[in-house]
Coordinates of N, CA and C and ligand atoms in Angstrom, one line a residue:
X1 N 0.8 -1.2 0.0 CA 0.0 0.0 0.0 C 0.9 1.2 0.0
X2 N 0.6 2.0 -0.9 CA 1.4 3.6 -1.5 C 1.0 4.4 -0.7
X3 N 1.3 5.4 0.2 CA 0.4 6.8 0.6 C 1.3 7.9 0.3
X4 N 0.6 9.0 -0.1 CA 1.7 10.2 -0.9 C 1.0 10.9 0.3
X5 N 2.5 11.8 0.7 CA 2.4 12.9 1.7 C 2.9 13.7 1.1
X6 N 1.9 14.7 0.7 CA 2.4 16.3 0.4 C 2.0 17.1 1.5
X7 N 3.5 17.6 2.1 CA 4.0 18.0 3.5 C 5.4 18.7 3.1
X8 N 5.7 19.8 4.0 CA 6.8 20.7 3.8 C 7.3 21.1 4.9
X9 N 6.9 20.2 6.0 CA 7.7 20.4 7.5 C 8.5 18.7 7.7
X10 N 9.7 19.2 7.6 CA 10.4 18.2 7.6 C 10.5 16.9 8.8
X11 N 10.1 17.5 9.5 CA 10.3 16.4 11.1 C 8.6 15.7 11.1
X12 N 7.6 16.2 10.9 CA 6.4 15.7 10.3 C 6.8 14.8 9.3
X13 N 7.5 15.0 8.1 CA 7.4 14.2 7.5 C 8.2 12.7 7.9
X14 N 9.3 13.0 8.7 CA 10.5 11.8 9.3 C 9.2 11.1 9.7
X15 N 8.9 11.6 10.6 CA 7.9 10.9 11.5 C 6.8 10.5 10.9
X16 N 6.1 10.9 9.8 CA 5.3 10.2 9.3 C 5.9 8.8 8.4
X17 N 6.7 9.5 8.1 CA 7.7 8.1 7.1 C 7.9 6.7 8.3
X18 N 8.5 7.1 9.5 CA 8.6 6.1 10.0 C 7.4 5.3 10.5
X19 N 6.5 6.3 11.0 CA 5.3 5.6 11.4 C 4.9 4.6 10.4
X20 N 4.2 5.1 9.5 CA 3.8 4.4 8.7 C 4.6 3.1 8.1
X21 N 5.6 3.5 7.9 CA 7.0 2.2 7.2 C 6.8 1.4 8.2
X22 N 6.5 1.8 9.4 CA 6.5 0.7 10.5 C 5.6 -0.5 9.8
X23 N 4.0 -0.1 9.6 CA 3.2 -0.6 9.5 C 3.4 -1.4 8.1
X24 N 4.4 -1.6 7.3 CA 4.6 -1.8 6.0 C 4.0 -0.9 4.7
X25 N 4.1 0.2 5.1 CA 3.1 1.1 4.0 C 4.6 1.7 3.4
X26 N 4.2 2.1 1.9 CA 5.3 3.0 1.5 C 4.9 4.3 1.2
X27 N 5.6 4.8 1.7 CA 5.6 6.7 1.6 C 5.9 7.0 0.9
X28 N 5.1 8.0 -0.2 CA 5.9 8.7 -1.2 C 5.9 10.3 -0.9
X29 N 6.7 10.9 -0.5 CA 6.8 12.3 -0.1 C 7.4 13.3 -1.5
X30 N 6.2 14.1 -1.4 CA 6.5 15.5 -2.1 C 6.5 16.7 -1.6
X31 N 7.0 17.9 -2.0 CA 6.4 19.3 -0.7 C 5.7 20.1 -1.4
X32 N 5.5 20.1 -2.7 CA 4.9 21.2 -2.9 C 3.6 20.4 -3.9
X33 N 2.6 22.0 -4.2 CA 1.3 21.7 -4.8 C 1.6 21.3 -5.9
X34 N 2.9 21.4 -6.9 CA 3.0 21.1 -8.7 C 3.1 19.9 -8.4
X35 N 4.5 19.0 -7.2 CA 4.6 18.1 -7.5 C 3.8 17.1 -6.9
X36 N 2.6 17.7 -6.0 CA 1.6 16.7 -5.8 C 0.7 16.4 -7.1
X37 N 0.5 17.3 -8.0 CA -0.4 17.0 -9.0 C 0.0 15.8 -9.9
X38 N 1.8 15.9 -9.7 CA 2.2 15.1 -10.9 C 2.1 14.1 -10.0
X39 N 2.7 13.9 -8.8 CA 2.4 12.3 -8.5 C 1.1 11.5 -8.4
X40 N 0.1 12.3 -8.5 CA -1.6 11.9 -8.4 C -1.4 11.4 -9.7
X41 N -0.7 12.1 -10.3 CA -0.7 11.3 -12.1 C -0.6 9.6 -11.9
X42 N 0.6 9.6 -10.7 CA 1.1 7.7 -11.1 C -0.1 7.1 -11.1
X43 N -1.1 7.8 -10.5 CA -2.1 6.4 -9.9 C -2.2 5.7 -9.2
X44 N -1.3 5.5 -8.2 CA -0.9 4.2 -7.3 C -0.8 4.4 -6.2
X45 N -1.8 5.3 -5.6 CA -1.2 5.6 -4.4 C -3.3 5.3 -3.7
X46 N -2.9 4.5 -2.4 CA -3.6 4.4 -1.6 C -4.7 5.3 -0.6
X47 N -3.8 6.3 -0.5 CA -4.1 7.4 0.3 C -3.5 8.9 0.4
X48 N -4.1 9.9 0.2 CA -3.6 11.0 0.3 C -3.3 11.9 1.8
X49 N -2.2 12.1 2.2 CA -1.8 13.1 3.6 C -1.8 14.2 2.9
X50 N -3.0 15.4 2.9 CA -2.3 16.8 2.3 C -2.4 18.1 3.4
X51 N -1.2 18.6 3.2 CA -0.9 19.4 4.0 C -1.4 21.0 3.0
X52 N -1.7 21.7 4.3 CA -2.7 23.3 3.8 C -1.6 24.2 2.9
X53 N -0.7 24.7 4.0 CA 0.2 26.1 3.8 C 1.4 25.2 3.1
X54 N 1.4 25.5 1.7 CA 2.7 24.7 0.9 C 3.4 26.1 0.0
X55 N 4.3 26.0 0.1 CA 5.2 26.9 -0.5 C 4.3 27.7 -1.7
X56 N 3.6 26.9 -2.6 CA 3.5 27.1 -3.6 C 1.7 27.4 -4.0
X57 N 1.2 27.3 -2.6 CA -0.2 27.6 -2.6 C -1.1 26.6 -1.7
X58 N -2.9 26.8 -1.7 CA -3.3 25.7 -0.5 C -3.2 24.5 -0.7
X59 N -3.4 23.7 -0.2 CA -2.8 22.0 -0.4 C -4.5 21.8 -0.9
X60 N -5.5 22.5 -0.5 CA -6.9 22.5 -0.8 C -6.5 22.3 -2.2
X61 N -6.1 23.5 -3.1 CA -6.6 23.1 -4.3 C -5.9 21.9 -4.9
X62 N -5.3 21.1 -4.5 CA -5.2 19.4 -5.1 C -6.6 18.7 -4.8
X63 N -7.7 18.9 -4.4 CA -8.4 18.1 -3.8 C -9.4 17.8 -5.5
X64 N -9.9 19.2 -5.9 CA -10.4 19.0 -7.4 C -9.9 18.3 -8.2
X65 N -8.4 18.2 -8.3 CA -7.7 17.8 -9.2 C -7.8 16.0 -9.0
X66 N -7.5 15.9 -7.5 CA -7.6 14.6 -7.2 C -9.0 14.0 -7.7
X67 N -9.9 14.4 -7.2 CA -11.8 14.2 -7.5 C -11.9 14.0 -9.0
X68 N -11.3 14.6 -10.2 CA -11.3 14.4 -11.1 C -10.8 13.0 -11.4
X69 N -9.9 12.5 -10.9 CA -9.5 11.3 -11.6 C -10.7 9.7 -11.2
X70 N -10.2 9.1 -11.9 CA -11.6 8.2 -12.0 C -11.1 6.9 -10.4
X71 N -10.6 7.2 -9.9 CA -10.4 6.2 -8.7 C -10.4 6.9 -7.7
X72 N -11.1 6.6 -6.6 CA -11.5 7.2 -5.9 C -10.4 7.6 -4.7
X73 N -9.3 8.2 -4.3 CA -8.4 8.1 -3.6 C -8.9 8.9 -2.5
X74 N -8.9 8.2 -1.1 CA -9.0 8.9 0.0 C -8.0 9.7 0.6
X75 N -8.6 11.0 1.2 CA -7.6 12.1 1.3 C -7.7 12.8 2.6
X76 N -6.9 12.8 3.4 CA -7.2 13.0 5.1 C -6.1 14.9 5.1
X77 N -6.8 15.9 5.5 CA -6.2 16.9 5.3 C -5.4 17.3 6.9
X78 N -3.9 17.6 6.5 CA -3.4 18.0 8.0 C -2.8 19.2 7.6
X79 N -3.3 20.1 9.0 CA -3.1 21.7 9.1 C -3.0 22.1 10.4
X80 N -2.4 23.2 10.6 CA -2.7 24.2 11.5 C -3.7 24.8 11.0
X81 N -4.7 25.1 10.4 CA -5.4 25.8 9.9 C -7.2 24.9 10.8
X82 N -6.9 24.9 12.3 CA -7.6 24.2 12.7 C -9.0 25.0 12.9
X83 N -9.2 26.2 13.0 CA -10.6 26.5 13.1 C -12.0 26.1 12.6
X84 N -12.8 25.9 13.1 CA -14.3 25.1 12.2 C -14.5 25.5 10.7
X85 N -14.4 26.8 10.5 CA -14.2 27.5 9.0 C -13.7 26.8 8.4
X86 N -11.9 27.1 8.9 CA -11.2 25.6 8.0 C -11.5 24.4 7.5
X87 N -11.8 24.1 8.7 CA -12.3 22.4 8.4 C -13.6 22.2 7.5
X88 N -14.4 23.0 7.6 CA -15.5 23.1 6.5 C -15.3 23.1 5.2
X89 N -14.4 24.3 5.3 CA -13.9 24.6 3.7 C -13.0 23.1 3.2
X90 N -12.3 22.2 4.3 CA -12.1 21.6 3.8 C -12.9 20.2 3.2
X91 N -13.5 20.0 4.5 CA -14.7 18.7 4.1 C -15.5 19.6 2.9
X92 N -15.9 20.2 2.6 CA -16.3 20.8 1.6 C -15.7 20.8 0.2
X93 N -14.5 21.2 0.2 CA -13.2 20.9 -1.0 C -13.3 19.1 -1.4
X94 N -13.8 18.3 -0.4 CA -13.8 17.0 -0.8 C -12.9 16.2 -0.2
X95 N -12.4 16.5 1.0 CA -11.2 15.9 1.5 C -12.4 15.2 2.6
X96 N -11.8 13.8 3.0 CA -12.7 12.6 3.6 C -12.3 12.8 4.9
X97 N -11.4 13.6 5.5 CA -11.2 13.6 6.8 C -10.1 14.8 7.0
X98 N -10.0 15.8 7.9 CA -9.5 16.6 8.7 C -9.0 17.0 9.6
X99 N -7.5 16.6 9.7 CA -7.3 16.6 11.0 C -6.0 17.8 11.6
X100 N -6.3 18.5 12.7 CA -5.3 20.0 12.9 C -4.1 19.4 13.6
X101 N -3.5 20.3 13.2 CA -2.4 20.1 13.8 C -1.9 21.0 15.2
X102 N -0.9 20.4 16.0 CA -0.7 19.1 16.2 C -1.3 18.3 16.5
X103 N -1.1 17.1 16.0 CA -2.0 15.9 16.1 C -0.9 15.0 16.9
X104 N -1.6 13.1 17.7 CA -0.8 12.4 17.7 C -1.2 11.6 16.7
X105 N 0.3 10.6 16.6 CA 1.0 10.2 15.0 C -0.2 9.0 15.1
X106 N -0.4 8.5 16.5 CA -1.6 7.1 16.5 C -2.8 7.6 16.0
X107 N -3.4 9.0 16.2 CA -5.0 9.4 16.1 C -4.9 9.9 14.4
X108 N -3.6 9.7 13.6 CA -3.6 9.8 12.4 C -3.7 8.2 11.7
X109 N -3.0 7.5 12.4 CA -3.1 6.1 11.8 C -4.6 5.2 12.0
X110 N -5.3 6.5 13.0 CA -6.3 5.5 12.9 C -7.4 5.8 12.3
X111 N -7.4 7.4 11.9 CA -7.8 7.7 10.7 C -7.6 7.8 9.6
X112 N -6.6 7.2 9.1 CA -5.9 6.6 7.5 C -6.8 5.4 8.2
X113 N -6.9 4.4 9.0 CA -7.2 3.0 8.7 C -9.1 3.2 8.6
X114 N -9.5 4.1 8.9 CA -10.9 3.8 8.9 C -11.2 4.3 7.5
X115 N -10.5 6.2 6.4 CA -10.8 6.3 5.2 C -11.0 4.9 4.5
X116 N -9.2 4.0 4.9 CA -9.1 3.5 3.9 C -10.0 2.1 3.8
X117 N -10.9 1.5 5.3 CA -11.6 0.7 5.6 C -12.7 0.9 4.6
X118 N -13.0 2.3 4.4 CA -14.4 3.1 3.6 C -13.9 3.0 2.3
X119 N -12.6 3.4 2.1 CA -12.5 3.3 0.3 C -12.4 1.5 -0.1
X120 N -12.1 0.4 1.0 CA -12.1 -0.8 0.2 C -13.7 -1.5 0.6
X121 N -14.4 -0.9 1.7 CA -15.6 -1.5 2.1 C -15.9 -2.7 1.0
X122 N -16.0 -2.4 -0.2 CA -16.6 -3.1 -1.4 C -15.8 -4.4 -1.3
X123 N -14.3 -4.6 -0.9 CA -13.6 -6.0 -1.1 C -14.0 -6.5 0.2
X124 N -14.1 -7.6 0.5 CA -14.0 -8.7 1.8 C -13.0 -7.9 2.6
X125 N -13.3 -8.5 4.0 CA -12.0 -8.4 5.1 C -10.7 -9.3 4.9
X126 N -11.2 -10.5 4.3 CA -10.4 -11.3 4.4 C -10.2 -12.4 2.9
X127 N -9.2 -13.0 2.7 CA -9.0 -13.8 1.3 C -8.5 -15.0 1.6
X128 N -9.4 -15.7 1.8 CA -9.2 -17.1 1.6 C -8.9 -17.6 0.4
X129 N -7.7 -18.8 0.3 CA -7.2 -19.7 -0.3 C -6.5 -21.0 0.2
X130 N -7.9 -21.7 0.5 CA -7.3 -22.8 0.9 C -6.5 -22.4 2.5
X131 N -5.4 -23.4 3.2 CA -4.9 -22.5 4.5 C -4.5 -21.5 4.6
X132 N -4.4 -20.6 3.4 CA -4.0 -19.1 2.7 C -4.7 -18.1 4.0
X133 N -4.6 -17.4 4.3 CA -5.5 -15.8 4.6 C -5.0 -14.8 4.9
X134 N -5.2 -14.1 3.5 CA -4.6 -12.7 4.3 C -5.7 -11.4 5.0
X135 N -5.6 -10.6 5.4 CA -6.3 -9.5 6.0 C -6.1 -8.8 5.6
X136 N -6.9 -8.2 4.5 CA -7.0 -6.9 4.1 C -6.4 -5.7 5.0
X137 N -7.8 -5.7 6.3 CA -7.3 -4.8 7.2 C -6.0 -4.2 7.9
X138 N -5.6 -5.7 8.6 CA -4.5 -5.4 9.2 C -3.3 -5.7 7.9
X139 N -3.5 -5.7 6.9 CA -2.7 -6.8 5.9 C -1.4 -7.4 6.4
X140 N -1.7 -8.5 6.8 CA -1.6 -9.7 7.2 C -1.5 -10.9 6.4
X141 N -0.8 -11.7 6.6 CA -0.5 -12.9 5.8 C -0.7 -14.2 6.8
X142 N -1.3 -15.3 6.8 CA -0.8 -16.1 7.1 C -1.1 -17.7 6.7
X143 N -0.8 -18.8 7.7 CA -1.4 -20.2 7.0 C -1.4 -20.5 8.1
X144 N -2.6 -21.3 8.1 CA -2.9 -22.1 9.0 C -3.3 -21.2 10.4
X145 N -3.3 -19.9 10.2 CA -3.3 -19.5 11.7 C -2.0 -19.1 12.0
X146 N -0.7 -19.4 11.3 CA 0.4 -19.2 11.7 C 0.6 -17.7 11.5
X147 N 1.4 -16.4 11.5 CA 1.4 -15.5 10.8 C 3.0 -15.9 9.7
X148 N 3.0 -14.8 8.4 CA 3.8 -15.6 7.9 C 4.8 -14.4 8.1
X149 N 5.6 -14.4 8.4 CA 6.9 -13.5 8.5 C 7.3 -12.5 7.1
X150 N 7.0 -11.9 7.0 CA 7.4 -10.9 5.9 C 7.8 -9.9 5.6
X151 N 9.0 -9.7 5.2 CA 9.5 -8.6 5.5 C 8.7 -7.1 4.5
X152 N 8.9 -6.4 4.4 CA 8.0 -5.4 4.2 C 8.0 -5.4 2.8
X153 N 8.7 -5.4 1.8 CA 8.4 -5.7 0.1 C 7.9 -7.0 -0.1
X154 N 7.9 -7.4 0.6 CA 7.2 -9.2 0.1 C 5.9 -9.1 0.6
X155 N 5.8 -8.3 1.1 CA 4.1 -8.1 1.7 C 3.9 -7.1 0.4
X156 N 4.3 -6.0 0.1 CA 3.8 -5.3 -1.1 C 3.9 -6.1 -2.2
X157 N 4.7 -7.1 -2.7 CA 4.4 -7.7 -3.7 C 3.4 -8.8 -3.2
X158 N 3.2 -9.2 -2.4 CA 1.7 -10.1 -2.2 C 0.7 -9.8 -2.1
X159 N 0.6 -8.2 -2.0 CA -1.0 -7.4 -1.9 C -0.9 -7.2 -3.4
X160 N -0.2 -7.0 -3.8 CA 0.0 -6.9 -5.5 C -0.3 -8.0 -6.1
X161 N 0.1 -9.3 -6.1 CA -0.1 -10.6 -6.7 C -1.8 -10.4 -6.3
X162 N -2.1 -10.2 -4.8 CA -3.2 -11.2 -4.2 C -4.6 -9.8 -5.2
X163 N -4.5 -8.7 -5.0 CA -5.1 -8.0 -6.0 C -5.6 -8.3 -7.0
X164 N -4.8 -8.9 -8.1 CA -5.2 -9.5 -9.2 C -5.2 -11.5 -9.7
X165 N -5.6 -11.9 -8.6 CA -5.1 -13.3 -7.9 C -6.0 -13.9 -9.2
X166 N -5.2 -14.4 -10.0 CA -5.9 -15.9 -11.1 C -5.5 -14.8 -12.4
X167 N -4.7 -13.9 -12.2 CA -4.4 -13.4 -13.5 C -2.7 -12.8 -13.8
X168 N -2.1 -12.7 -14.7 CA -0.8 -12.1 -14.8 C -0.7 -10.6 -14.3
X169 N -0.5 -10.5 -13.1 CA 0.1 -9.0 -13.2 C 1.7 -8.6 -13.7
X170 N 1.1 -7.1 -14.3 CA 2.5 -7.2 -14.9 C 3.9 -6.7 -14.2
X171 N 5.0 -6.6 -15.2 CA 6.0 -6.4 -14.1 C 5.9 -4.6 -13.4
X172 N 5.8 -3.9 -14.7 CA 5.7 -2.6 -13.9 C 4.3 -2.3 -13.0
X173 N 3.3 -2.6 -12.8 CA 2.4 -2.7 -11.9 C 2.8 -3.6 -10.7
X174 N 3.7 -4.4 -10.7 CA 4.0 -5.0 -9.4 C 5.5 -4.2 -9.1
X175 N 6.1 -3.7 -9.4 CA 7.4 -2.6 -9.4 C 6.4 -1.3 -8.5
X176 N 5.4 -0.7 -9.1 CA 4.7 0.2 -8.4 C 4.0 0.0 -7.1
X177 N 3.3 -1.4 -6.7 CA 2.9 -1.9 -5.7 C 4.2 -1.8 -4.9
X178 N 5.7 -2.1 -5.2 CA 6.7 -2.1 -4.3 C 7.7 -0.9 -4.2
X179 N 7.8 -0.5 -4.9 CA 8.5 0.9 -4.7 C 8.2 2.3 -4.7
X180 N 8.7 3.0 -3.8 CA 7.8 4.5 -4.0 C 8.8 5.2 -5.0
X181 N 8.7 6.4 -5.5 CA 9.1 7.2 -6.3 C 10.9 7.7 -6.3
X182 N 11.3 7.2 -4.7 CA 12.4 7.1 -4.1 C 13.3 6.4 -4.2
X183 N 12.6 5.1 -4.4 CA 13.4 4.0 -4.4 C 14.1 3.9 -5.8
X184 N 15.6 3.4 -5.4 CA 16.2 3.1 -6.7 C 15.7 1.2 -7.0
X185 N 15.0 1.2 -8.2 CA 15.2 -0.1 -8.3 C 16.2 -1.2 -9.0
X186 N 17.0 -2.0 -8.8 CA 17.5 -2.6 -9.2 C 16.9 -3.9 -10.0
X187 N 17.9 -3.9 -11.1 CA 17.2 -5.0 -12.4 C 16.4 -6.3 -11.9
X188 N 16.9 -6.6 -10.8 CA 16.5 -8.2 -10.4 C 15.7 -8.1 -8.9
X189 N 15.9 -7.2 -8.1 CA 15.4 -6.4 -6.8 C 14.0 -7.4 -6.9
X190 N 12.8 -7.5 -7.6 CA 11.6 -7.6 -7.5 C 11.8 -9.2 -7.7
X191 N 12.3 -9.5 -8.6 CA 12.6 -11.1 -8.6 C 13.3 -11.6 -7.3
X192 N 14.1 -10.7 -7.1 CA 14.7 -11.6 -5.4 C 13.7 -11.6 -4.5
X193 N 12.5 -10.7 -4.6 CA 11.4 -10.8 -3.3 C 10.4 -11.6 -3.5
X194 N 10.5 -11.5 -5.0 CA 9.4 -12.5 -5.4 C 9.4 -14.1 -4.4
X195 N 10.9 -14.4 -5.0 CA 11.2 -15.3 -5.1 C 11.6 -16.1 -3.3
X196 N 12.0 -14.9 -2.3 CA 11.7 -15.5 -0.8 C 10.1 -15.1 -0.6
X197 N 9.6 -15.0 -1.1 CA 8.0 -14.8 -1.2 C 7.5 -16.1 -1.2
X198 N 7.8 -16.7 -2.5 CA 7.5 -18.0 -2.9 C 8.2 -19.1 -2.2
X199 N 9.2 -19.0 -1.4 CA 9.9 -20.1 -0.6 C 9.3 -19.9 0.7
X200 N 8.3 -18.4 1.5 CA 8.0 -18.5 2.7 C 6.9 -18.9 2.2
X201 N 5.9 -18.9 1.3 CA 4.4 -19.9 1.4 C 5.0 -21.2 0.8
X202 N 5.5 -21.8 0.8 CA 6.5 -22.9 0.3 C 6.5 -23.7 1.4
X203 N 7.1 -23.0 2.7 CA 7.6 -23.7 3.6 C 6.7 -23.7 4.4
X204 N 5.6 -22.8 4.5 CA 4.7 -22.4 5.3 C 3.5 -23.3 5.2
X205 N 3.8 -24.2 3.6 CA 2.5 -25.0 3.4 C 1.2 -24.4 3.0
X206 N 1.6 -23.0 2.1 CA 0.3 -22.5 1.6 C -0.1 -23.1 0.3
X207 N -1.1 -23.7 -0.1 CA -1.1 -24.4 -1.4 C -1.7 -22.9 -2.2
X208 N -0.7 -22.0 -2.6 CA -0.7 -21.2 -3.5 C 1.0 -21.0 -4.2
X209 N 0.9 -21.0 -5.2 CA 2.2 -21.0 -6.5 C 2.0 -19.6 -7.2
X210 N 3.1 -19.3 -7.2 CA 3.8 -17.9 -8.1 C 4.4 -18.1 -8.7
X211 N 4.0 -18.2 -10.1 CA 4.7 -18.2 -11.5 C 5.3 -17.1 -12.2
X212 N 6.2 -17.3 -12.5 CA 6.4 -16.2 -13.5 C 6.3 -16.6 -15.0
X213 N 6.0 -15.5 -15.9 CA 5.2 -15.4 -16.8 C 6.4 -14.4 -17.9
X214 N 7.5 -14.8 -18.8 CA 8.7 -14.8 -19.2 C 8.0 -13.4 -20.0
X215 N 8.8 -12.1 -19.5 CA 8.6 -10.9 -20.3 C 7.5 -10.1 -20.1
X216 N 6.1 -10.8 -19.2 CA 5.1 -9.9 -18.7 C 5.4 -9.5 -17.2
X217 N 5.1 -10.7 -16.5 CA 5.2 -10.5 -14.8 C 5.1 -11.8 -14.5
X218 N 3.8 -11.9 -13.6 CA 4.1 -12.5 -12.5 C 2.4 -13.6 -11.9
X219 N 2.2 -14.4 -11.8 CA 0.9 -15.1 -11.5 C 0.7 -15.6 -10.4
X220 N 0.0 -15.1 -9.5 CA -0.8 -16.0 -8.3 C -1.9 -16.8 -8.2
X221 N -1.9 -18.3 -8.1 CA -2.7 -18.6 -8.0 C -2.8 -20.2 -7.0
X222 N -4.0 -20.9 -6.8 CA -4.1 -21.9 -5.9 C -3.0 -23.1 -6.7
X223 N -2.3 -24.1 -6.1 CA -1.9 -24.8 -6.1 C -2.9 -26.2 -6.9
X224 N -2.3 -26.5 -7.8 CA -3.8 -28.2 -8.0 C -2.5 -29.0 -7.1
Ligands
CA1 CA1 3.1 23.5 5.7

């Protein structure tokens, strides 16, 4: 899961990077209003953090721009710009949540987890495959009850596989599921996670197989 933070106080942002990294999320951080518009372009981003007072004008007006695009991205606004006015104008602008600053970093994660509860309402909590389950919510992996150990890109490439589960996803859509805008990626990088991916439901006894698919990507699907 992607979340772009357009933010321009630096120690806010440390701290939101870590928070969130904690939880396996990747952060893609911009500071100003141009280059929030361009990264709303990638697409791929889960959740929007926008901050008000940006160098370059209000963080409000990305909200139209965001609303325009055809996928619904949820967008939680953080400001000092705490007065009821504000907040109006913002829930009004179309932003799904509001929150002043200063805030604590927990009463933001737990409103990232309830937008984002609201933007997937439509998919199940949970995905069964056989002793397979993962958790949407907490995204979680495990078998049998066990949890499966995963280090943080092998969980983004499994929300990625499990997304489009019975079909090829391809390589640059599962490169976007794992890396933010930051990351340098290396030629083979996604194949080496793939690949202790496939050896921890392997060993774990998940009757699900990941194929690769020579020149497209990548296939998840149940074991015969
Ligand atoms: Ca600011």
């Amino acid at each position: 899961m992607r979340i772009l933070l357009v933010e321009d106080e630096p120690e806010l942002v440390a701290a939101l990077r870590t928070a969130l990294g904690q939880r396996g999320m990747l952060v893609d951080h911009v500071a100003t209003l141009a280059e929030g518009e361009e990264a709303i372009l990638a697409g791929v981003h889960s959740a929007v953090l926008l901050d008000r007072n940006l160098s370059d004008g209000d963080g409000l007006r990305l909200l139209p721009y965001i609303r325009a695009r055809k996928t619904a991205v949820p967008v939680i606004v953080l400001t000092a710009l705490g007065e009821t006015d504000d907040r109006i104008e913002g829930l009004d602008a179309g932003a799904d949540d509001y929150l002043p600053k200063p805030f604590a970093i927990d009463e933001l994660l737990a409103r990232l987890r309830a937008v984002l509860r609201r933007s997937i309402e439509l998919a199940p909590d949970f995905l069964r495959i056989g002793l397979f389950t993962f958790d949407w919510q907490n995204r979680s992996a495990s078998v049998g009850g066990q949890p499966l150990g995963l280090a943080r890109r092998e969980l983004l490439a499994l929300e990625g596989l499990l997304r489009r589960q019975g079909r090829v996803v391809q390589r640059a859509t599962l490169e976007d599921a794992v890396y933010g805008f930051d990351d340098e990626i290396q030629s083979n990088a996604l194949d080496m996670h793939i690949s202790r991916l496939r050896r921890k439901l392997r060993d774990a006894g998940a009757q699900l197989e990941i194929h690769g698919v020579r020149g497209i990507g990548y296939l998840l699907k149940p074991a015969r």
